[in-house]
CSV table of C-alpha atoms in Angstrom, one decimal:
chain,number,residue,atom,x,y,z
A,259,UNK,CA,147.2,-15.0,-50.2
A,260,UNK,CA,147.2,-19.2,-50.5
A,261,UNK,CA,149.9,-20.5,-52.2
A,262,UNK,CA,149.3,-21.3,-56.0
A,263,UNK,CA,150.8,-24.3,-57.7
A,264,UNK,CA,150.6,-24.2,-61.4
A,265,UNK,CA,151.0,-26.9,-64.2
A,266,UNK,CA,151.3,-26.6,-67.2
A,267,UNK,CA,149.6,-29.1,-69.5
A,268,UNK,CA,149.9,-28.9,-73.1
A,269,UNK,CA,146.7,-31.5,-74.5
A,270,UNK,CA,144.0,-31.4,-72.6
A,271,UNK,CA,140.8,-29.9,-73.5
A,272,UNK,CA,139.3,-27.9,-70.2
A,273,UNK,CA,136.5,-26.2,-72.4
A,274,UNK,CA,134.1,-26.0,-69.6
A,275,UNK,CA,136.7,-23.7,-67.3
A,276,UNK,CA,137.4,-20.6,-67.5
A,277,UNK,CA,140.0,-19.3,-69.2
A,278,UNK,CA,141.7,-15.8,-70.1
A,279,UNK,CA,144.1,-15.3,-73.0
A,280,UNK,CA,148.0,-14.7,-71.9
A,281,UNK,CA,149.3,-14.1,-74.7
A,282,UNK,CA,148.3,-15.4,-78.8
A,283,UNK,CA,147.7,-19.0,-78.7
A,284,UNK,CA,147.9,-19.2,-74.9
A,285,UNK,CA,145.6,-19.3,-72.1
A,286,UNK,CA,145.1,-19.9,-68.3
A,287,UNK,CA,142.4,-22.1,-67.4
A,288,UNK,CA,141.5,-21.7,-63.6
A,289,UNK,CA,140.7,-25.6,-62.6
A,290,UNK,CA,138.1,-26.2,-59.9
A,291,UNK,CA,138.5,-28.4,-57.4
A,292,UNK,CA,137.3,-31.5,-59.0
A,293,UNK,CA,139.6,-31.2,-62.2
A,294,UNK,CA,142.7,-30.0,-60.0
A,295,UNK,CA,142.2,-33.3,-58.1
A,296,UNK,CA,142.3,-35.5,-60.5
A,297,UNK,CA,145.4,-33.5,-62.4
A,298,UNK,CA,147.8,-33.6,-59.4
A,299,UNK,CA,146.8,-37.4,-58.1
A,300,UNK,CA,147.9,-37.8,-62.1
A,301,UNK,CA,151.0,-40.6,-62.9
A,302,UNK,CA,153.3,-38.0,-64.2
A,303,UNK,CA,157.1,-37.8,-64.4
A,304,UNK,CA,156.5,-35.8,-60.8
A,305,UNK,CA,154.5,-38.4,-59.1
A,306,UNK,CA,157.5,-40.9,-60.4
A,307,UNK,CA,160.4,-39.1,-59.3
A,308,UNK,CA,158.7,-37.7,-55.5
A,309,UNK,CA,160.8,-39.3,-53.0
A,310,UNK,CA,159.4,-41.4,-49.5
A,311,UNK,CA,160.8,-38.4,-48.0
A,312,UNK,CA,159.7,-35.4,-49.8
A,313,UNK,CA,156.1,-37.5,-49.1
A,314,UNK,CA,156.4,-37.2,-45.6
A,315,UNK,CA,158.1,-33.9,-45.3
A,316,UNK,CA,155.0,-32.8,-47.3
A,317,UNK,CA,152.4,-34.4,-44.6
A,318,UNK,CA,155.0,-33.3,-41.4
A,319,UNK,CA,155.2,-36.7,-40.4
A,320,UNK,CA,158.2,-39.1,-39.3
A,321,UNK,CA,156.8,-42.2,-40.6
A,322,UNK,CA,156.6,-43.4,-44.4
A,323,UNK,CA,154.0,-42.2,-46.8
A,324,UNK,CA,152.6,-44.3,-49.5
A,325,UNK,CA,152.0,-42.9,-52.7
A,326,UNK,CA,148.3,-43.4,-52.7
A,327,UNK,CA,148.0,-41.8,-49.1
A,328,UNK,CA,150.3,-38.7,-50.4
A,329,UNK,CA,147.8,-38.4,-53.8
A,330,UNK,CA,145.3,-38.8,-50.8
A,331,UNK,CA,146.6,-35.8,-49.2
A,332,UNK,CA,147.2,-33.8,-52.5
A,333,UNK,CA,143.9,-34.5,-53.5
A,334,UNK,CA,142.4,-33.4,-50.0
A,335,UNK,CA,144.5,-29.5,-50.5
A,336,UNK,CA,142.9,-28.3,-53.6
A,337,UNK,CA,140.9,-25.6,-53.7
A,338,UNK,CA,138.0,-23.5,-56.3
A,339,UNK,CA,139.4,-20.4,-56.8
A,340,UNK,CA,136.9,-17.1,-55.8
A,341,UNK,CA,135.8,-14.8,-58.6
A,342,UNK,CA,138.3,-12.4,-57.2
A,343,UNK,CA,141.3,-13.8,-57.8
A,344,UNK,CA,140.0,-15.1,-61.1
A,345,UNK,CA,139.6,-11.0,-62.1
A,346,UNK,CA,143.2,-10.3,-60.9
A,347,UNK,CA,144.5,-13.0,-63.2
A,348,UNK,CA,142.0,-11.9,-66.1
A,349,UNK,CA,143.1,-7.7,-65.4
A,350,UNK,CA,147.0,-8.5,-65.5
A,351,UNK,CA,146.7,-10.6,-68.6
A,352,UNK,CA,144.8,-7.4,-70.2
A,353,UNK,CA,147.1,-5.0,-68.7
A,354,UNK,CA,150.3,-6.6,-69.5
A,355,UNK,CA,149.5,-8.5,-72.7
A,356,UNK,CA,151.6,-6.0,-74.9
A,357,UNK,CA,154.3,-6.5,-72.6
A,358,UNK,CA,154.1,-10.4,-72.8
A,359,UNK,CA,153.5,-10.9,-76.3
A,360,UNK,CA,156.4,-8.8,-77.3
A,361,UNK,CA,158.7,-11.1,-75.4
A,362,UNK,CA,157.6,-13.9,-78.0
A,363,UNK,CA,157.6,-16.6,-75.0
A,364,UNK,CA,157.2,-20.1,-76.2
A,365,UNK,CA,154.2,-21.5,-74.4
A,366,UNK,CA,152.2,-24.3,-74.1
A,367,UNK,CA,148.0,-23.6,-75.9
A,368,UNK,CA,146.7,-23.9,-72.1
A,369,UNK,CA,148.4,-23.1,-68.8
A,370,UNK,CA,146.0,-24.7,-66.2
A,371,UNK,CA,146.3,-22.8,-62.6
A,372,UNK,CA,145.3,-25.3,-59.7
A,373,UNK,CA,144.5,-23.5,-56.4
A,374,UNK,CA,145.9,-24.8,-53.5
A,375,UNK,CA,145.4,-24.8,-49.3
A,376,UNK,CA,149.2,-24.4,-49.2
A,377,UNK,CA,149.4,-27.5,-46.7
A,378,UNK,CA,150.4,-29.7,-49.6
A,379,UNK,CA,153.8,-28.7,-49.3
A,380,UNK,CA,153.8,-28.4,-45.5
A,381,UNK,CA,151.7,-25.7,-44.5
A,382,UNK,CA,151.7,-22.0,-44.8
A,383,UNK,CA,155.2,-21.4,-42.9
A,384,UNK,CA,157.4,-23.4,-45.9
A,385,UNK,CA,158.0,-21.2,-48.3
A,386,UNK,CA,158.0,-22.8,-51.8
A,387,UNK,CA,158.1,-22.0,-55.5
């Protein structure tokens, strides 16, 4: 399975996407490719704090990376996600919204799940969480 990074937004409206309910008043939204491009390119307190070297561990490279090459790269690594993995998401959140609702979890209105190539982080061999 490709690795998955998630973000978690709290105010954006995605109203086109789909979405599944997690638990009362939050969702996942599954972002295509287009709108996971432009949300991981995004000035955020990550893109501020990545170092030159976590930049070029991420492209396996020796050499500096800018940060609009690296948003380049991140950009390039995003991926739709297929119906099926969509319906495993969708049957979990059915089968185990009980379960996560009763834990009274303080979450954001919209969890927005951007699918990856994994090469973002260095390819599939680096693990990462």
């Amino acid at each position: 399975m490709r690795y998955i990074l998630f973000l978690l937004i709290l105010t954006m409206s995605f109203s086109t996407l789909r979405a599944v309910e997690l638990i009362e008043g939050t969702e996942l939204v599954f972002a295509d490719s287009a709108t996971a491009a432009a949300l991981v390119i995004k000035d955020d307190d990550y893109m501020q704090r990545v170092s030159a070297y976590d930049r070029s561990a991420s492209m396996r490279t020796d050499r500096e990376v800018s940060v609009a090459e690296y948003k380049q790269h991140l950009a390039r690594n995003v991926r739709n996600w297929p119906d099926s993995l969509k319906t495993m998401f969708e049957q979990f959140a059915r089968n185990h919204h009980a379960q996560l609702q009763a834990l009274q979890l303080n979450l954001p209105t919209k969890i927005i799940l951007i699918r990856t190539s994994g090469d973002e982080v260095g390819g599939v061999g680096v693990a990462y969480t």
